[in-house]
Amino acid sequence: MSEAAYQQVARDIREQISSGQLKPGDKLPSFAALCEHYEVSNTVIRAAMLILKAEGFIDGRQGKGVYVTNQQPG
């Protein structure tokens, strides 16, 4: 059984953060841009963001977007 789409998106973004491709304080692309990039629905992106937020990788700011946190889970 393969991973669900939202898990794949979360894993990819997590790897970008872990590798330093996305750095603390970096703003993630908009949901629309992420939907286009991963070729998934808004619901999939939202689910991936919830996972990454729960894990402490990202933080959403109302009206400002989603950013990589300074405190990376270790």
PDB file of N, CA, C and O in Angstrom:
ATOM      1  N   MET A   1       0.844  -1.203   0.000  1.00  0.00           N
ATOM      2  CA  MET A   1       0.000   0.000   0.000  1.00  0.00           C
ATOM      3  C   MET A   1       0.879   1.253   0.000  1.00  0.00           C
ATOM      4  O   MET A   1       1.816   1.345   0.787  1.00  0.00           O
ATOM      5  N   SER A   2       0.589   2.181  -0.873  1.00  0.00           N
ATOM      6  CA  SER A   2       1.419   3.379  -0.961  1.00  0.00           C
ATOM      7  C   SER A   2       0.895   4.471  -0.033  1.00  0.00           C
ATOM      8  O   SER A   2      -0.234   4.414   0.449  1.00  0.00           O
ATOM      9  N   GLU A   3       1.738   5.445   0.192  1.00  0.00           N
ATOM     10  CA  GLU A   3       1.388   6.575   1.044  1.00  0.00           C
ATOM     11  C   GLU A   3       0.239   7.368   0.454  1.00  0.00           C
ATOM     12  O   GLU A   3       0.122   7.482  -0.763  1.00  0.00           O
ATOM     13  N   ALA A   4      -0.543   7.968   1.324  1.00  0.00           N
ATOM     14  CA  ALA A   4      -1.590   8.878   0.868  1.00  0.00           C
ATOM     15  C   ALA A   4      -0.916  10.133   0.313  1.00  0.00           C
ATOM     16  O   ALA A   4       0.208  10.466   0.695  1.00  0.00           O
ATOM     17  N   ALA A   5      -1.609  10.818  -0.585  1.00  0.00           N
ATOM     18  CA  ALA A   5      -1.042  12.005  -1.237  1.00  0.00           C
ATOM     19  C   ALA A   5      -0.587  13.044  -0.219  1.00  0.00           C
ATOM     20  O   ALA A   5       0.496  13.616  -0.348  1.00  0.00           O
ATOM     21  N   TYR A   6      -1.394  13.282   0.816  1.00  0.00           N
ATOM     22  CA  TYR A   6      -1.012  14.305   1.788  1.00  0.00           C
ATOM     23  C   TYR A   6       0.250  13.905   2.559  1.00  0.00           C
ATOM     24  O   TYR A   6       1.053  14.760   2.930  1.00  0.00           O
ATOM     25  N   GLN A   7       0.462  12.604   2.756  1.00  0.00           N
ATOM     26  CA  GLN A   7       1.674  12.137   3.432  1.00  0.00           C
ATOM     27  C   GLN A   7       2.900  12.340   2.548  1.00  0.00           C
ATOM     28  O   GLN A   7       3.981  12.677   3.038  1.00  0.00           O
ATOM     29  N   GLN A   8       2.722  12.126   1.249  1.00  0.00           N
ATOM     30  CA  GLN A   8       3.818  12.341   0.303  1.00  0.00           C
ATOM     31  C   GLN A   8       4.218  13.813   0.270  1.00  0.00           C
ATOM     32  O   GLN A   8       5.406  14.143   0.271  1.00  0.00           O
ATOM     33  N   VAL A   9       3.225  14.699   0.243  1.00  0.00           N
ATOM     34  CA  VAL A   9       3.498  16.138   0.224  1.00  0.00           C
ATOM     35  C   VAL A   9       4.194  16.548   1.525  1.00  0.00           C
ATOM     36  O   VAL A   9       5.201  17.255   1.500  1.00  0.00           O
ATOM     37  N   ALA A  10       3.683  16.069   2.653  1.00  0.00           N
ATOM     38  CA  ALA A  10       4.284  16.399   3.952  1.00  0.00           C
ATOM     39  C   ALA A  10       5.732  15.910   4.003  1.00  0.00           C
ATOM     40  O   ALA A  10       6.622  16.633   4.453  1.00  0.00           O
ATOM     41  N   ARG A  11       5.966  14.694   3.510  1.00  0.00           N
ATOM     42  CA  ARG A  11       7.325  14.127   3.523  1.00  0.00           C
ATOM     43  C   ARG A  11       8.266  14.961   2.657  1.00  0.00           C
ATOM     44  O   ARG A  11       9.397  15.251   3.044  1.00  0.00           O
ATOM     45  N   ASP A  12       7.788  15.357   1.483  1.00  0.00           N
ATOM     46  CA  ASP A  12       8.624  16.144   0.578  1.00  0.00           C
ATOM     47  C   ASP A  12       9.010  17.485   1.201  1.00  0.00           C
ATOM     48  O   ASP A  12      10.177  17.881   1.177  1.00  0.00           O
ATOM     49  N   ILE A  13       8.038  18.168   1.779  1.00  0.00           N
ATOM     50  CA  ILE A  13       8.322  19.471   2.407  1.00  0.00           C
ATOM     51  C   ILE A  13       9.221  19.279   3.629  1.00  0.00           C
ATOM     52  O   ILE A  13      10.154  20.053   3.848  1.00  0.00           O
ATOM     53  N   ARG A  14       8.989  18.229   4.385  1.00  0.00           N
ATOM     54  CA  ARG A  14       9.816  17.912   5.567  1.00  0.00           C
ATOM     55  C   ARG A  14      11.274  17.709   5.144  1.00  0.00           C
ATOM     56  O   ARG A  14      12.194  18.203   5.795  1.00  0.00           O
ATOM     57  N   GLU A  15      11.467  16.993   4.039  1.00  0.00           N
ATOM     58  CA  GLU A  15      12.824  16.746   3.527  1.00  0.00           C
ATOM     59  C   GLU A  15      13.486  18.041   3.063  1.00  0.00           C
ATOM     60  O   GLU A  15      14.686  18.234   3.260  1.00  0.00           O
ATOM     61  N   GLN A  16      12.704  18.923   2.444  1.00  0.00           N
ATOM     62  CA  GLN A  16      13.246  20.218   2.004  1.00  0.00           C
ATOM     63  C   GLN A  16      13.707  21.042   3.206  1.00  0.00           C
ATOM     64  O   GLN A  16      14.723  21.732   3.153  1.00  0.00           O
ATOM     65  N   ILE A  17      12.952  20.957   4.307  1.00  0.00           N
ATOM     66  CA  ILE A  17      13.322  21.680   5.527  1.00  0.00           C
ATOM     67  C   ILE A  17      14.558  21.036   6.155  1.00  0.00           C
ATOM     68  O   ILE A  17      15.521  21.730   6.504  1.00  0.00           O
ATOM     69  N   SER A  18      14.553  19.725   6.270  1.00  0.00           N
ATOM     70  CA  SER A  18      15.674  19.005   6.888  1.00  0.00           C
ATOM     71  C   SER A  18      16.972  19.205   6.122  1.00  0.00           C
ATOM     72  O   SER A  18      18.048  19.295   6.717  1.00  0.00           O
ATOM     73  N   SER A  19      16.883  19.274   4.796  1.00  0.00           N
ATOM     74  CA  SER A  19      18.076  19.408   3.965  1.00  0.00           C
ATOM     75  C   SER A  19      18.587  20.850   3.916  1.00  0.00           C
ATOM     76  O   SER A  19      19.678  21.105   3.419  1.00  0.00           O
ATOM     77  N   GLY A  20      17.781  21.782   4.409  1.00  0.00           N
ATOM     78  CA  GLY A  20      18.193  23.182   4.389  1.00  0.00           C
ATOM     79  C   GLY A  20      17.751  23.917   3.143  1.00  0.00           C
ATOM     80  O   GLY A  20      18.046  25.098   2.968  1.00  0.00           O
ATOM     81  N   GLN A  21      17.049  23.211   2.271  1.00  0.00           N
ATOM     82  CA  GLN A  21      16.521  23.859   1.061  1.00  0.00           C
ATOM     83  C   GLN A  21      15.504  24.934   1.465  1.00  0.00           C
ATOM     84  O   GLN A  21      15.452  26.009   0.889  1.00  0.00           O
ATOM     85  N   LEU A  22      14.700  24.603   2.475  1.00  0.00           N
ATOM     86  CA  LEU A  22      13.806  25.588   3.098  1.00  0.00           C
ATOM     87  C   LEU A  22      14.395  25.882   4.469  1.00  0.00           C
ATOM     88  O   LEU A  22      14.638  24.968   5.251  1.00  0.00           O
ATOM     89  N   LYS A  23      14.631  27.164   4.748  1.00  0.00           N
ATOM     90  CA  LYS A  23      15.282  27.542   5.999  1.00  0.00           C
ATOM     91  C   LYS A  23      14.295  28.166   6.985  1.00  0.00           C
ATOM     92  O   LYS A  23      13.238  28.641   6.577  1.00  0.00           O
ATOM     93  N   PRO A  24      14.654  28.157   8.276  1.00  0.00           N
ATOM     94  CA  PRO A  24      13.789  28.803   9.277  1.00  0.00           C
ATOM     95  C   PRO A  24      13.456  30.233   8.861  1.00  0.00           C
ATOM     96  O   PRO A  24      14.336  30.982   8.433  1.00  0.00           O
ATOM     97  N   GLY A  25      12.181  30.564   8.945  1.00  0.00           N
ATOM     98  CA  GLY A  25      11.735  31.899   8.559  1.00  0.00           C
ATOM     99  C   GLY A  25      11.288  31.993   7.113  1.00  0.00           C
ATOM    100  O   GLY A  25      10.633  32.955   6.726  1.00  0.00           O
ATOM    101  N   ASP A  26      11.635  31.002   6.293  1.00  0.00           N
ATOM    102  CA  ASP A  26      11.198  31.008   4.894  1.00  0.00           C
ATOM    103  C   ASP A  26       9.679  30.851   4.825  1.00  0.00           C
ATOM    104  O   ASP A  26       9.085  30.092   5.590  1.00  0.00           O
ATOM    105  N   LYS A  27       9.090  31.553   3.887  1.00  0.00           N
ATOM    106  CA  LYS A  27       7.650  31.436   3.665  1.00  0.00           C
ATOM    107  C   LYS A  27       7.404  30.339   2.643  1.00  0.00           C
ATOM    108  O   LYS A  27       8.061  30.299   1.604  1.00  0.00           O
ATOM    109  N   LEU A  28       6.458  29.462   2.945  1.00  0.00           N
ATOM    110  CA  LEU A  28       6.094  28.416   1.991  1.00  0.00           C
ATOM    111  C   LEU A  28       5.263  29.033   0.866  1.00  0.00           C
ATOM    112  O   LEU A  28       4.603  30.047   1.072  1.00  0.00           O
ATOM    113  N   PRO A  29       5.284  28.406  -0.307  1.00  0.00           N
ATOM    114  CA  PRO A  29       4.428  28.898  -1.399  1.00  0.00           C
ATOM    115  C   PRO A  29       2.954  28.865  -0.979  1.00  0.00           C
ATOM    116  O   PRO A  29       2.587  28.169  -0.034  1.00  0.00           O
ATOM    117  N   SER A  30       2.135  29.603  -1.691  1.00  0.00           N
ATOM    118  CA  SER A  30       0.700  29.628  -1.400  1.00  0.00           C
ATOM    119  C   SER A  30       0.090  28.243  -1.614  1.00  0.00           C
ATOM    120  O   SER A  30       0.667  27.400  -2.313  1.00  0.00           O
ATOM    121  N   PHE A  31      -1.066  28.027  -0.997  1.00  0.00           N
ATOM    122  CA  PHE A  31      -1.766  26.747  -1.179  1.00  0.00           C
ATOM    123  C   PHE A  31      -2.000  26.491  -2.663  1.00  0.00           C
ATOM    124  O   PHE A  31      -1.817  25.380  -3.135  1.00  0.00           O
ATOM    125  N   ALA A  32      -2.369  27.548  -3.394  1.00  0.00           N
ATOM    126  CA  ALA A  32      -2.646  27.398  -4.833  1.00  0.00           C
ATOM    127  C   ALA A  32      -1.389  26.939  -5.570  1.00  0.00           C
ATOM    128  O   ALA A  32      -1.452  26.048  -6.416  1.00  0.00           O
ATOM    129  N   ALA A  33      -0.247  27.541  -5.222  1.00  0.00           N
ATOM    130  CA  ALA A  33       1.012  27.169  -5.869  1.00  0.00           C
ATOM    131  C   ALA A  33       1.403  25.736  -5.508  1.00  0.00           C
ATOM    132  O   ALA A  33       1.886  24.987  -6.355  1.00  0.00           O
ATOM    133  N   LEU A  34       1.183  25.358  -4.257  1.00  0.00           N
ATOM    134  CA  LEU A  34       1.498  23.993  -3.826  1.00  0.00           C
ATOM    135  C   LEU A  34       0.580  22.980  -4.516  1.00  0.00           C
ATOM    136  O   LEU A  34       1.030  21.912  -4.919  1.00  0.00           O
ATOM    137  N   CYS A  35      -0.690  23.319  -4.649  1.00  0.00           N
ATOM    138  CA  CYS A  35      -1.642  22.447  -5.351  1.00  0.00           C
ATOM    139  C   CYS A  35      -1.159  22.189  -6.774  1.00  0.00           C
ATOM    140  O   CYS A  35      -1.190  21.054  -7.252  1.00  0.00           O
ATOM    141  N   GLU A  36      -0.708  23.258  -7.424  1.00  0.00           N
ATOM    142  CA  GLU A  36      -0.239  23.153  -8.804  1.00  0.00           C
ATOM    143  C   GLU A  36       1.042  22.329  -8.877  1.00  0.00           C
ATOM    144  O   GLU A  36       1.180  21.448  -9.719  1.00  0.00           O
ATOM    145  N   HIS A  37       1.971  22.613  -7.966  1.00  0.00           N
ATOM    146  CA  HIS A  37       3.262  21.920  -7.962  1.00  0.00           C
ATOM    147  C   HIS A  37       3.097  20.414  -7.746  1.00  0.00           C
ATOM    148  O   HIS A  37       3.713  19.610  -8.427  1.00  0.00           O
ATOM    149  N   TYR A  38       2.287  20.043  -6.763  1.00  0.00           N
ATOM    150  CA  TYR A  38       2.121  18.620  -6.424  1.00  0.00           C
ATOM    151  C   TYR A  38       0.978  17.961  -7.190  1.00  0.00           C
ATOM    152  O   TYR A  38       0.763  16.758  -7.063  1.00  0.00           O
ATOM    153  N   GLU A  39       0.217  18.766  -7.943  1.00  0.00           N
ATOM    154  CA  GLU A  39      -0.931  18.271  -8.709  1.00  0.00           C
ATOM    155  C   GLU A  39      -1.928  17.545  -7.820  1.00  0.00           C
ATOM    156  O   GLU A  39      -2.334  16.410  -8.076  1.00  0.00           O
ATOM    157  N   VAL A  40      -2.285  18.232  -6.722  1.00  0.00           N
ATOM    158  CA  VAL A  40      -3.256  17.693  -5.766  1.00  0.00           C
ATOM    159  C   VAL A  40      -4.270  18.781  -5.423  1.00  0.00           C
ATOM    160  O   VAL A  40      -4.105  19.936  -5.804  1.00  0.00           O
ATOM    161  N   SER A  41      -5.286  18.398  -4.671  1.00  0.00           N
ATOM    162  CA  SER A  41      -6.316  19.357  -4.282  1.00  0.00           C
ATOM    163  C   SER A  41      -5.898  20.153  -3.048  1.00  0.00           C
ATOM    164  O   SER A  41      -4.965  19.787  -2.335  1.00  0.00           O
ATOM    165  N   ASN A  42      -6.640  21.212  -2.814  1.00  0.00           N
ATOM    166  CA  ASN A  42      -6.437  22.065  -1.646  1.00  0.00           C
ATOM    167  C   ASN A  42      -6.555  21.250  -0.348  1.00  0.00           C
ATOM    168  O   ASN A  42      -5.830  21.503   0.617  1.00  0.00           O
ATOM    169  N   THR A  43      -7.454  20.283  -0.347  1.00  0.00           N
ATOM    170  CA  THR A  43      -7.669  19.435   0.836  1.00  0.00           C
ATOM    171  C   THR A  43      -6.403  18.650   1.181  1.00  0.00           C
ATOM    172  O   THR A  43      -6.059  18.503   2.356  1.00  0.00           O
ATOM    173  N   VAL A  44      -5.714  18.173   0.154  1.00  0.00           N
ATOM    174  CA  VAL A  44      -4.473  17.413   0.352  1.00  0.00           C
ATOM    175  C   VAL A  44      -3.397  18.313   0.961  1.00  0.00           C
ATOM    176  O   VAL A  44      -2.725  17.931   1.917  1.00  0.00           O
ATOM    177  N   ILE A  45      -3.254  19.522   0.415  1.00  0.00           N
ATOM    178  CA  ILE A  45      -2.257  20.469   0.932  1.00  0.00           C
ATOM    179  C   ILE A  45      -2.583  20.822   2.381  1.00  0.00           C
ATOM    180  O   ILE A  45      -1.708  20.842   3.238  1.00  0.00           O
ATOM    181  N   ARG A  46      -3.854  21.074   2.654  1.00  0.00           N
ATOM    182  CA  ARG A  46      -4.272  21.424   4.017  1.00  0.00           C
ATOM    183  C   ARG A  46      -3.920  20.302   4.992  1.00  0.00           C
ATOM    184  O   ARG A  46      -3.394  20.552   6.085  1.00  0.00           O
ATOM    185  N   ALA A  47      -4.177  19.059   4.604  1.00  0.00           N
ATOM    186  CA  ALA A  47      -3.871  17.908   5.468  1.00  0.00           C
ATOM    187  C   ALA A  47      -2.363  17.803   5.712  1.00  0.00           C
ATOM    188  O   ALA A  47      -1.919  17.556   6.839  1.00  0.00           O
ATOM    189  N   ALA A  48      -1.574  18.026   4.661  1.00  0.00           N
ATOM    190  CA  ALA A  48      -0.116  17.985   4.793  1.00  0.00           C
ATOM    191  C   ALA A  48       0.366  19.079   5.741  1.00  0.00           C
ATOM    192  O   ALA A  48       1.235  18.843   6.592  1.00  0.00           O
ATOM    193  N   MET A  49      -0.201  20.272   5.614  1.00  0.00           N
ATOM    194  CA  MET A  49       0.178  21.393   6.485  1.00  0.00           C
ATOM    195  C   MET A  49      -0.157  21.106   7.946  1.00  0.00           C
ATOM    196  O   MET A  49       0.608  21.446   8.846  1.00  0.00           O
ATOM    197  N   LEU A  50      -1.292  20.464   8.179  1.00  0.00           N
ATOM    198  CA  LEU A  50      -1.682  20.119   9.557  1.00  0.00           C
ATOM    199  C   LEU A  50      -0.677  19.162  10.184  1.00  0.00           C
ATOM    200  O   LEU A  50      -0.312  19.315  11.352  1.00  0.00           O
ATOM    201  N   ILE A  51      -0.203  18.202   9.403  1.00  0.00           N
ATOM    202  CA  ILE A  51       0.801  17.252   9.897  1.00  0.00           C
ATOM    203  C   ILE A  51       2.093  17.993  10.233  1.00  0.00           C
ATOM    204  O   ILE A  51       2.644  17.837  11.325  1.00  0.00           O
ATOM    205  N   LEU A  52       2.580  18.804   9.296  1.00  0.00           N
ATOM    206  CA  LEU A  52       3.842  19.515   9.493  1.00  0.00           C
ATOM    207  C   LEU A  52       3.758  20.498  10.656  1.00  0.00           C
ATOM    208  O   LEU A  52       4.719  20.676  11.405  1.00  0.00           O
ATOM    209  N   LYS A  53       2.583  21.108  10.837  1.00  0.00           N
ATOM    210  CA  LYS A  53       2.397  22.037  11.955  1.00  0.00           C
ATOM    211  C   LYS A  53       2.426  21.265  13.272  1.00  0.00           C
ATOM    212  O   LYS A  53       3.072  21.678  14.235  1.00  0.00           O
ATOM    213  N   ALA A  54       1.743  20.126  13.294  1.00  0.00           N
ATOM    214  CA  ALA A  54       1.709  19.292  14.509  1.00  0.00           C
ATOM    215  C   ALA A  54       3.109  18.797  14.868  1.00  0.00           C
ATOM    216  O   ALA A  54       3.448  18.657  16.045  1.00  0.00           O
ATOM    217  N   GLU A  55       3.932  18.563  13.856  1.00  0.00           N
ATOM    218  CA  GLU A  55       5.298  18.079  14.075  1.00  0.00           C
ATOM    219  C   GLU A  55       6.260  19.215  14.427  1.00  0.00           C
ATOM    220  O   GLU A  55       7.403  18.974  14.787  1.00  0.00           O
ATOM    221  N   GLY A  56       5.791  20.459  14.275  1.00  0.00           N
ATOM    222  CA  GLY A  56       6.616  21.604  14.631  1.00  0.00           C
ATOM    223  C   GLY A  56       7.519  22.128  13.531  1.00  0.00           C
ATOM    224  O   GLY A  56       8.410  22.936  13.788  1.00  0.00           O
ATOM    225  N   PHE A  57       7.300  21.680  12.299  1.00  0.00           N
ATOM    226  CA  PHE A  57       8.138  22.132  11.182  1.00  0.00           C
ATOM    227  C   PHE A  57       7.714  23.493  10.647  1.00  0.00           C
ATOM    228  O   PHE A  57       8.535  24.251  10.147  1.00  0.00           O
ATOM    229  N   ILE A  58       6.410  23.772  10.710  1.00  0.00           N
ATOM    230  CA  ILE A  58       5.894  25.020  10.145  1.00  0.00           C
ATOM    231  C   ILE A  58       4.941  25.686  11.117  1.00  0.00           C
ATOM    232  O   ILE A  58       4.464  25.071  12.065  1.00  0.00           O
ATOM    233  N   ASP A  59       4.663  26.962  10.839  1.00  0.00           N
ATOM    234  CA  ASP A  59       3.727  27.723  11.652  1.00  0.00           C
ATOM    235  C   ASP A  59       2.937  28.634  10.736  1.00  0.00           C
ATOM    236  O   ASP A  59       3.520  29.339   9.916  1.00  0.00           O
ATOM    237  N   GLY A  60       1.624  28.581  10.859  1.00  0.00           N
ATOM    238  CA  GLY A  60       0.776  29.438  10.045  1.00  0.00           C
ATOM    239  C   GLY A  60       0.521  30.756  10.750  1.00  0.00           C
ATOM    240  O   GLY A  60       0.325  30.786  11.954  1.00  0.00           O
ATOM    241  N   ARG A  61       0.561  31.843   9.988  1.00  0.00           N
ATOM    242  CA  ARG A  61       0.257  33.158  10.549  1.00  0.00           C
ATOM    243  C   ARG A  61      -0.956  33.698   9.813  1.00  0.00           C
ATOM    244  O   ARG A  61      -0.925  33.831   8.590  1.00  0.00           O
ATOM    245  N   GLN A  62      -1.986  34.004  10.565  1.00  0.00           N
ATOM    246  CA  GLN A  62      -3.255  34.440   9.977  1.00  0.00           C
ATOM    247  C   GLN A  62      -3.046  35.601   9.011  1.00  0.00           C
ATOM    248  O   GLN A  62      -2.503  36.628   9.385  1.00  0.00           O
ATOM    249  N   GLY A  63      -3.436  35.380   7.752  1.00  0.00           N
ATOM    250  CA  GLY A  63      -3.348  36.432   6.757  1.00  0.00           C
ATOM    251  C   GLY A  63      -1.952  36.690   6.220  1.00  0.00           C
ATOM    252  O   GLY A  63      -1.781  37.540   5.358  1.00  0.00           O
ATOM    253  N   LYS A  64      -0.960  35.999   6.749  1.00  0.00           N
ATOM    254  CA  LYS A  64       0.413  36.251   6.313  1.00  0.00           C
ATOM    255  C   LYS A  64       1.053  35.061   5.614  1.00  0.00           C
ATOM    256  O   LYS A  64       2.054  35.210   4.933  1.00  0.00           O
ATOM    257  N   GLY A  65       0.510  33.876   5.801  1.00  0.00           N
ATOM    258  CA  GLY A  65       1.079  32.708   5.146  1.00  0.00           C
ATOM    259  C   GLY A  65       1.641  31.706   6.127  1.00  0.00           C
ATOM    260  O   GLY A  65       1.453  31.808   7.337  1.00  0.00           O
ATOM    261  N   VAL A  66       2.346  30.729   5.588  1.00  0.00           N
ATOM    262  CA  VAL A  66       2.915  29.641   6.378  1.00  0.00           C
ATOM    263  C   VAL A  66       4.432  29.725   6.292  1.00  0.00           C
ATOM    264  O   VAL A  66       4.981  29.875   5.207  1.00  0.00           O
ATOM    265  N   TYR A  67       5.075  29.633   7.444  1.00  0.00           N
ATOM    266  CA  TYR A  67       6.532  29.793   7.520  1.00  0.00           C
ATOM    267  C   TYR A  67       7.193  28.595   8.172  1.00  0.00           C
ATOM    268  O   TYR A  67       6.603  27.929   9.023  1.00  0.00           O
ATOM    269  N   VAL A  68       8.451  28.367   7.802  1.00  0.00           N
ATOM    270  CA  VAL A  68       9.266  27.332   8.443  1.00  0.00           C
ATOM    271  C   VAL A  68       9.624  27.858   9.840  1.00  0.00           C
ATOM    272  O   VAL A  68      10.017  29.019   9.979  1.00  0.00           O
ATOM    273  N   THR A  69       9.471  27.020  10.860  1.00  0.00           N
ATOM    274  CA  THR A  69       9.767  27.450  12.228  1.00  0.00           C
ATOM    275  C   THR A  69      11.264  27.493  12.483  1.00  0.00           C
ATOM    276  O   THR A  69      12.052  26.865  11.777  1.00  0.00           O
ATOM    277  N   ASN A  70      11.642  28.213  13.521  1.00  0.00           N
ATOM    278  CA  ASN A  70      13.051  28.278  13.923  1.00  0.00           C
ATOM    279  C   ASN A  70      13.465  27.035  14.694  1.00  0.00           C
ATOM    280  O   ASN A  70      14.608  26.638  14.659  1.00  0.00           O
ATOM    281  N   GLN A  71      12.532  26.451  15.413  1.00  0.00           N
ATOM    282  CA  GLN A  71      12.820  25.275  16.215  1.00  0.00           C
ATOM    283  C   GLN A  71      12.505  24.019  15.419  1.00  0.00           C
ATOM    284  O   GLN A  71      11.355  23.644  15.285  1.00  0.00           O
ATOM    285  N   GLN A  72      13.527  23.395  14.893  1.00  0.00           N
ATOM    286  CA  GLN A  72      13.299  22.169  14.130  1.00  0.00           C
ATOM    287  C   GLN A  72      13.226  20.977  15.079  1.00  0.00           C
ATOM    288  O   GLN A  72      14.045  20.864  15.986  1.00  0.00           O
ATOM    289  N   PRO A  73      12.242  20.123  14.866  1.00  0.00           N
ATOM    290  CA  PRO A  73      12.154  18.914  15.701  1.00  0.00           C
ATOM    291  C   PRO A  73      13.445  18.111  15.578  1.00  0.00           C
ATOM    292  O   PRO A  73      13.982  17.986  14.491  1.00  0.00           O
ATOM    293  N   GLY A  74      13.931  17.609  16.673  1.00  0.00           N
ATOM    294  CA  GLY A  74      15.167  16.858  16.585  1.00  0.00           C
ATOM    295  C   GLY A  74      14.983  15.578  17.261  1.00  0.00           C
ATOM    296  O   GLY A  74      15.501  14.882  17.888  1.00  0.00           O
TER     297      GLY A  74
END
